[in-house]
Amino acid sequence: MSLSRREFLKSSAAASAAAAIGMNVPAELEASANAAENGWRWDKAACRFCGTGCGIMMATKNGKIVAVKGDPAAPVNRGLNCIKGYFNAKIMYGADRLTQPLLRVDNNGNFDKKGKFAPVSWQRAFDEMEVHIKKALKASGPEGVAVFASGQYTVMEGYAAQKMMKGGFRSNAIDPNARHCMASAVVGFYQTFGIDEPSGCYDDIELTDTVVSWGSNMAEMHPILWSRVTDRKLSDPDRVKVVNMSTYRHRTSDLADIEIIFTPNTDLAMWNYIAREIVYNNPDAIDWDFLKKNIIFAASPVNMGYGMRRAGEPSVMPVRADGSAGKYNAKEMETYNHEMVHVVSENEAPALEPYGYKAGDEMVNKPAGLKHWEISFEEYKKFLAPYTLDYVAKVSKGDPDEDIEEFKKKLQMLADLYIEKGRKVVSFWTMGMNQHTRGTWVNTLSYNVHFMLNKQALPGSGAFSLTGQPSACGTAREVGTFCHRLPADMMVKNPKHRKKTEDRWKIPHGTLNPVGNQHIMKIHRDIEDGVVKFAWVNVCNAYQDSANATHWIKAAREMDNFIVTSDGYPGISAMVSDLVLPSAMIYEKWGAYGNAERRTQHWRQQVLPVGDAMSDTWQWMELSKRFTVNDLWGAYTLRNGKKLADVRADAEKMGYTKDTTMYEILYANEEAKSYKIDLNAFPQKGYDNSDCSGDSRNVIGGDGEVVKGCGFMVHEYLFEEYAWFGRGHGHDLAPFTTYHKVRGLKWPVVDGKETQWRFNAKYDPYAAAAVAKSGNGSTHAFYGPLAKALTQGDLMGIKDKNKKSLKNKAKIFARPYMEPPEVPDAEYDTWLCTGRVLEHWHSGTMTMRVPELFRAVPEALCYMHPQTAKDKGLKQGELCWVESRRGKVKARVETRGRNRPPRSLVFVPWFDEKVFINKVCLDATCPQSKQTDYKKCAIKLYKA
């Protein structure tokens, strides 16, 4: 049978589509498809993009990926893909794919920070890294070596990076771009439940009666989940209700029964309004039996600032008479000054009155950390008093053209949906609630409402944080590649956690650094302050994805430091760097991801990497060969005066010598070598393994020799060692080989069975055991161990320092509405919101190189209301300037597009490096989670 390319595509696609929906395929069409696919090898994998965690089927032939389709057996997506998912193969074959290391050099080939990029060997690349890491350690100690990590690391890559950074370099200055996307959700989980990650799962969608999307354009950001929401809505349109909460209209609006357009930051006020409606006007809706058995009430400081630079830091010194300070101009300092002192506004005053503040008062901000204490229900009720319908509607209404009475009706309808007895409700959110200067607060407020109504951790009901990145859960959170974390919810500051990790890693007690405060924005600031001298960008685009980007790029290019980027393509971070390393992309290596519903998924290496590219795991292991016990495990004094002990003598007692390398200790130890390469056994049979066995490319590695691989199954070793930390502690993972037989499993996996609803004794074996032990007859046990003993007090502070146990209980928090540090004024009169679009992923490094996706959306547009354009003298399709106190960019005006803001706001996505919107954004963060607020700053618009 002879087929043209067009016939082949049509027959293969038609057969796949028919199979996905369970339709019988005509014999002739099936025969054509089979002929077209002759010689193809199909295998399962996970999608490279968002945190939904779709399963895909991938076909390879002659060493290249030739087709991708949705996996009909995958429970997440059931054979469907979004538009990006269908192009998982093409992201790997862009014309400017990086294929060899590039170093900035002078005319003589010597490293020169002002030089031009030239190809170098892997050996030369690691030579330079070794020199500059040792220089950084000498100048600044472990705090001088940093890594911009990623929620797109595979589980094994993240674990390998963490071992070398924290166990080898003794540096906690490793923090993922996941800090930007879900850190507020994490701290919200910790403070509320004592353990990270959602209680529910995607099955809630088919079981619920109500979907409320809070600051999440699910239709574009989680399109497969939105297809399931749509299916649920259409299956019972009268009963099922969809509510869209947003600061502007978008594609999620199209399905909504109710749409509430609100002013940025006022989600805090609206959650408290719903809680007030329950407590004051519908007290019979409160499930007091559930609350008394499972919940306490808590409060925390309100004067904690906005996560910006504080007075006295090196780069904001000296302060000048014109208002500028250090490296920051006077305009920038207008906003930064709010970090120290904030004047309470008229809108904030009612919400802050229970704390003793009134309009015009100066609130002196102090670092508050995660401090909180238990309060009574009566104190919580007093806290809720200001959040009347009139007050909340006044501060929250986001569309200046909407009638206030209509807006009030919507708020009341929203509250009624939550309160209605017997109605199941799921609250979904993503960046709108997470990228927020009070992101931790608003996350905790969501659980308040669900807890009071006993609509949490039940099939079809619960507050559910959706994750943005493919393994922000599985790697950043569960592996613990944050600066303050260790695997399985352990913390670097906890001596018991450090000891447990040191014992498992077989390193001396006292090796691990207890100070974990170099979050991703602090790493940028530490580079600008001259503390961090070496920084390595892994699986992210740190210089495009960080707010106030001009400062960080200038610091990287002009100061005495050495910046390295490992990537598949030359994005902005690569261009900013001194050394660029070519990384193997997702299907060119073995890997695993963990999605937003706690589902861990594995895949095998499908093809060889292009050129001389190698995986990030290999890069970390290769680098570790350059550093010995003597190099890294001596004494250090940290900036805060804390001393790290010299553990070299203890290392010798453990059988190491001063010349034993970190590679031998952390990666190629005896346990690791027990994981054998067996090319005749599942799952290795028939698949390449460049990290472990080398490959036919004969890449010349870091030692100047052909890469033969490590000689053992390092992926299985790294996964099993990591999984050890969680087994028996509520984070149980299945064995490595099991994941290659299934389409993922939701942890905790106990006795081979996944868990759908955590904390619910009917579904979660850990909760069942806790309930049985307590004997209190509860249906739930919130068994997370963190912050489960609290002092007592009221809204104003702690009154009794004696701590009371809260074992198996969760918390309802009193947390008020507050404005962000920068709001529109006479000069900067418009809100700016940033985010993504359906067709592109993050900074566009991959998707902008897919011709079909590029043609669909070739540039980032400035979406605005037609009246806004008219008022500013702008026209559809023209270029305009978008300018803040920090910088400006040109963007094309769009008044008729998919995103439809009110007159008070514009939306500009951040995927386009030519419309570098993060130069405009403010680097304010939630002071508790350290997550950047990209959703609101003040800008002005004018014709370009």
Tab-separated table of N, CA, C and O in Angstrom, residues 160 451 741:
chain	number	residue	atom	x	y	z
A	160	ALA	N	19.116	14.892	42.344
A	160	ALA	CA	20.572	14.938	42.119
A	160	ALA	C	21.120	16.328	42.419
A	160	ALA	O	22.174	16.473	43.053
A	451	PHE	N	-14.046	24.437	55.336
A	451	PHE	CA	-14.045	23.771	56.643
A	451	PHE	C	-15.350	24.026	57.404
A	451	PHE	O	-15.949	23.105	57.958
A	741	LYS	N	4.712	0.514	34.539
A	741	LYS	CA	3.634	-0.391	34.152
A	741	LYS	C	2.268	0.293	34.179
A	741	LYS	O	1.305	-0.251	33.648
